[in-house]
mmCIF file of C-alpha atoms in Angstrom:
data_model
loop_
_atom_site.group_PDB
_atom_site.id
_atom_site.type_symbol
_atom_site.label_atom_id
_atom_site.label_comp_id
_atom_site.label_asym_id
_atom_site.label_seq_id
_atom_site.Cartn_x
_atom_site.Cartn_y
_atom_site.Cartn_z
ATOM 1 C CA MET A 1 114.730 88.460 98.068
ATOM 2 C CA THR A 2 112.249 88.942 100.744
ATOM 3 C CA LEU A 3 108.477 89.836 100.182
ATOM 4 C CA ILE A 4 106.912 91.295 103.321
ATOM 5 C CA VAL A 5 103.423 92.063 103.479
ATOM 6 C CA ILE A 6 102.127 94.552 106.253
ATOM 7 C CA ASP A 7 98.375 94.367 106.574
ATOM 8 C CA GLY A 8 95.737 95.352 108.857
ATOM 9 C CA PRO A 9 92.342 97.510 108.957
ATOM 10 C CA ASP A 10 92.353 101.241 107.790
ATOM 11 C CA GLY A 11 94.128 103.395 110.356
ATOM 12 C CA ALA A 12 96.336 100.261 111.935
ATOM 13 C CA GLY A 13 99.577 101.958 111.012
ATOM 14 C CA LYS A 14 100.437 100.075 107.892
ATOM 15 C CA SER A 15 102.261 102.873 106.099
ATOM 16 C CA THR A 16 104.162 104.141 109.212
ATOM 17 C CA VAL A 17 105.599 100.564 109.923
ATOM 18 C CA ALA A 18 106.228 99.844 106.157
ATOM 19 C CA LYS A 19 108.338 103.093 106.269
ATOM 20 C CA ALA A 20 110.097 102.129 109.277
ATOM 21 C CA LEU A 21 110.799 98.601 108.368
ATOM 22 C CA ALA A 22 112.115 99.695 104.853
ATOM 23 C CA GLU A 23 114.484 102.411 106.175
ATOM 24 C CA ARG A 24 115.667 99.744 108.752
ATOM 25 C CA ILE A 25 116.322 96.775 106.089
ATOM 26 C CA GLY A 26 116.971 98.927 103.027
ATOM 27 C CA ALA A 27 113.729 97.925 101.180
ATOM 28 C CA GLU A 28 111.474 99.713 98.870
ATOM 29 C CA VAL A 29 107.647 100.134 99.644
ATOM 30 C CA LEU A 30 104.813 99.450 97.248
ATOM 31 C CA HIS A 31 101.385 100.783 98.399
ATOM 32 C CA PHE A 32 98.001 98.910 97.237
ATOM 33 C CA PRO A 33 95.976 100.220 95.909
ATOM 34 C CA ASP A 34 98.716 101.479 93.534
ATOM 35 C CA ASP A 35 97.643 105.016 92.657
ATOM 36 C CA THR A 36 100.325 105.431 90.095
ATOM 37 C CA ALA A 37 99.013 102.331 88.197
ATOM 38 C CA VAL A 38 96.471 102.685 85.485
ATOM 39 C CA THR A 39 93.678 101.434 87.678
ATOM 40 C CA GLY A 40 94.954 103.437 90.543
ATOM 41 C CA PRO A 41 92.927 106.770 90.222
ATOM 42 C CA MET A 42 89.562 104.859 89.413
ATOM 43 C CA ILE A 43 89.881 102.853 92.567
ATOM 44 C CA ARG A 44 90.714 105.943 94.443
ATOM 45 C CA ARG A 45 87.660 107.811 93.209
ATOM 46 C CA TYR A 46 85.645 104.646 94.025
ATOM 47 C CA LEU A 47 87.122 104.866 97.670
ATOM 48 C CA ARG A 48 85.999 108.597 97.887
ATOM 49 C CA LYS A 49 82.289 107.667 96.710
ATOM 50 C CA GLU A 50 82.509 109.489 93.468
ATOM 51 C CA TRP A 51 81.083 106.502 91.420
ATOM 52 C CA CYS A 52 79.028 103.443 91.655
ATOM 53 C CA ILE A 53 77.717 100.564 89.299
ATOM 54 C CA GLN A 54 74.101 101.200 88.428
ATOM 55 C CA SER A 55 71.469 98.654 87.203
ATOM 56 C CA ILE A 56 70.336 100.461 84.126
ATOM 57 C CA TYR A 57 67.141 99.333 82.186
ATOM 58 C CA ILE A 58 65.121 100.405 79.161
ATOM 59 C CA THR A 59 61.594 101.522 79.822
ATOM 60 C CA GLY A 60 58.806 100.605 77.365
ATOM 61 C CA ASP A 61 59.156 104.164 75.997
ATOM 62 C CA GLY A 62 62.734 103.602 75.466
ATOM 63 C CA GLU A 63 63.902 105.552 78.124
ATOM 64 C CA LEU A 64 67.068 104.773 80.281
ATOM 65 C CA MET A 65 66.452 104.389 84.061
ATOM 66 C CA THR A 66 68.267 103.402 87.132
ATOM 67 C CA GLU A 67 66.892 101.075 89.868
ATOM 68 C CA GLY A 68 65.794 103.671 92.502
ATOM 69 C CA GLY A 69 66.678 106.534 90.650
ATOM 70 C CA SER A 70 69.766 107.643 92.310
ATOM 71 C CA PRO A 71 73.291 106.313 92.811
ATOM 72 C CA SER A 72 73.563 103.621 95.512
ATOM 73 C CA TRP A 73 75.844 100.787 96.573
ATOM 74 C CA GLY A 74 75.240 97.257 95.247
ATOM 75 C CA GLU A 75 76.536 93.665 94.630
ATOM 76 C CA ASP A 76 77.822 94.647 91.416
ATOM 77 C CA ASP A 77 79.904 97.281 92.846
ATOM 78 C CA ALA A 78 81.674 95.012 95.444
ATOM 79 C CA LEU A 79 82.558 92.636 92.232
ATOM 80 C CA ALA A 80 83.600 95.448 90.239
ATOM 81 C CA PHE A 81 85.734 97.106 93.047
ATOM 82 C CA GLN A 82 87.257 93.685 93.730
ATOM 83 C CA ALA A 83 88.096 93.134 89.996
ATOM 84 C CA LEU A 84 89.776 96.507 89.783
ATOM 85 C CA GLN A 85 91.924 95.849 92.667
ATOM 86 C CA ILE A 86 92.862 92.441 91.219
ATOM 87 C CA VAL A 87 93.826 94.215 88.104
ATOM 88 C CA ASN A 88 95.722 96.750 90.154
ATOM 89 C CA ARG A 89 97.756 94.379 91.543
ATOM 90 C CA LEU A 90 98.288 92.269 88.299
ATOM 91 C CA GLU A 91 99.765 95.753 86.896
ATOM 92 C CA ARG A 92 102.557 95.334 89.389
ATOM 93 C CA MET A 93 103.250 91.702 89.049
ATOM 94 C CA PRO A 94 106.200 91.792 86.885
ATOM 95 C CA LEU A 95 107.757 94.038 89.674
ATOM 96 C CA LEU A 96 106.662 91.451 92.328
ATOM 97 C CA LYS A 97 108.262 88.445 90.252
ATOM 98 C CA ALA A 98 111.449 90.287 89.538
ATOM 99 C CA ALA A 99 111.902 91.394 92.956
ATOM 100 C CA LYS A 100 111.110 87.869 94.316
ATOM 101 C CA GLY A 101 113.799 86.537 91.982
ATOM 102 C CA ASP A 102 116.453 88.841 93.046
ATOM 103 C CA PRO A 103 118.300 87.656 96.454
ATOM 104 C CA ASN A 104 119.642 91.387 97.071
ATOM 105 C CA ARG A 105 116.088 93.034 97.144
ATOM 106 C CA HIS A 106 113.489 93.385 99.647
ATOM 107 C CA LEU A 107 109.986 94.686 98.977
ATOM 108 C CA ILE A 108 107.404 95.664 101.506
ATOM 109 C CA LEU A 109 103.788 95.718 100.460
ATOM 110 C CA ASP A 110 101.472 98.049 102.306
ATOM 111 C CA ARG A 111 98.178 96.049 101.998
ATOM 112 C CA TYR A 112 97.755 92.989 99.500
ATOM 113 C CA VAL A 113 95.706 90.254 99.033
ATOM 114 C CA GLN A 114 94.549 89.796 102.590
ATOM 115 C CA SER A 115 92.977 93.137 102.684
ATOM 116 C CA ALA A 116 91.009 92.311 99.202
ATOM 117 C CA SER A 117 89.640 89.007 100.890
ATOM 118 C CA VAL A 118 88.637 90.711 104.388
ATOM 119 C CA TYR A 119 86.966 93.788 102.678
ATOM 120 C CA GLY A 120 85.766 91.663 99.793
ATOM 121 C CA GLU A 121 83.994 89.278 102.107
ATOM 122 C CA LEU A 122 82.431 92.008 104.327
ATOM 123 C CA ASP A 123 81.106 93.393 100.970
ATOM 124 C CA GLY A 124 79.192 90.106 100.468
ATOM 125 C CA LEU A 125 81.697 88.227 98.025
ATOM 126 C CA ASP A 126 82.143 84.663 98.462
ATOM 127 C CA PRO A 127 85.422 84.010 100.333
ATOM 128 C CA LYS A 128 86.100 80.666 98.424
ATOM 129 C CA TRP A 129 85.870 82.797 95.301
ATOM 130 C CA LEU A 130 88.151 85.580 96.974
ATOM 131 C CA GLU A 131 90.630 82.863 97.850
ATOM 132 C CA SER A 132 90.720 81.130 94.364
ATOM 133 C CA VAL A 133 91.146 84.556 92.355
ATOM 134 C CA HIS A 134 94.103 85.356 94.865
ATOM 135 C CA ARG A 135 95.860 82.378 94.591
ATOM 136 C CA SER A 136 97.855 83.078 91.400
ATOM 137 C CA MET A 137 99.325 86.153 93.074
ATOM 138 C CA VAL A 138 102.929 86.097 94.055
ATOM 139 C CA GLN A 139 103.076 84.628 97.629
ATOM 140 C CA ALA A 140 104.616 86.891 100.592
ATOM 141 C CA ASP A 141 107.657 85.311 102.403
ATOM 142 C CA LEU A 142 106.371 87.067 105.523
ATOM 143 C CA ASN A 143 103.088 88.474 106.452
ATOM 144 C CA ILE A 144 102.593 90.927 109.401
ATOM 145 C CA LEU A 145 99.030 91.576 110.570
ATOM 146 C CA LEU A 146 98.608 94.927 112.547
ATOM 147 C CA ASP A 147 95.974 93.788 115.121
ATOM 148 C CA THR A 148 95.165 97.486 116.113
ATOM 149 C CA PRO A 149 91.615 97.771 118.090
ATOM 150 C CA ALA A 150 88.977 99.267 115.951
ATOM 151 C CA GLU A 151 88.503 102.162 118.167
ATOM 152 C CA GLU A 152 92.262 103.163 117.662
ATOM 153 C CA CYS A 153 91.895 102.806 113.880
ATOM 154 C CA VAL A 154 89.081 105.172 113.862
ATOM 155 C CA ARG A 155 90.629 107.590 116.262
ATOM 156 C CA ARG A 156 93.783 107.835 114.163
ATOM 157 C CA ARG A 157 91.690 108.010 110.867
ATOM 158 C CA ALA A 158 90.112 111.178 112.120
ATOM 159 C CA PHE A 159 93.547 112.835 112.118
ATOM 160 C CA ARG A 160 95.152 111.312 109.204
ATOM 161 C CA ASP A 161 96.100 113.085 106.067
ATOM 162 C CA GLY A 162 94.017 116.253 106.795
ATOM 163 C CA LYS A 163 91.095 114.686 104.645
ATOM 164 C CA ALA A 164 87.767 116.160 105.137
ATOM 165 C CA GLU A 165 85.799 112.986 104.708
ATOM 166 C CA PRO A 166 86.873 109.285 105.097
ATOM 167 C CA GLU A 167 87.065 107.067 102.432
ATOM 168 C CA ARG A 168 84.385 104.328 101.458
ATOM 169 C CA TYR A 169 85.443 102.073 104.566
ATOM 170 C CA GLU A 170 87.229 104.352 106.990
ATOM 171 C CA GLY A 171 85.983 105.949 110.005
ATOM 172 C CA ARG A 172 82.902 103.691 110.573
ATOM 173 C CA LEU A 173 83.415 101.853 113.970
ATOM 174 C CA GLU A 174 80.970 99.072 113.563
ATOM 175 C CA PHE A 175 82.534 97.992 109.921
ATOM 176 C CA THR A 176 86.077 98.415 111.440
ATOM 177 C CA ARG A 177 85.167 96.175 114.360
ATOM 178 C CA LYS A 178 83.977 93.599 111.664
ATOM 179 C CA VAL A 179 87.321 94.127 109.674
ATOM 180 C CA VAL A 180 89.429 93.542 112.976
ATOM 181 C CA ASP A 181 87.406 90.336 113.675
ATOM 182 C CA LEU A 182 87.680 88.895 110.417
#
């Protein structure tokens, strides 16, 4: 079995390349985050900016309050999101392990731990911690990085899927440049 990872920034063409390669070599494709896993819908809602972690405290009057009074991105969000992504990959670990043990099976992963590490580091998480938590994941036989220029990624994103608004990490040129560089 060959486990192939195709990775790169949002809009790099990972899904397109994964599909073409899968057709060519007779492989199946697994996308991460995996929207069909238990944690998938929650991850997708987070990426659509529909929820975030709030620091909640109780006032002297016993009233619940949030810092700043309105939803905002914070350090806890990056860690919570990374934890959800780890669980999302762990939900598919039995499939990855079974495929890895089958010499007649090829599996292509559209995103994997590389993206989690890059986006996690850009969210302010410790790169050494990210490396350590991903070490136990099934390792790929081949990693393909799509080194697409940030400007092209952002341009492609604007025309993809017919979505009205980009998800949390998409469509921001300066952020995408950092992803490409890292």
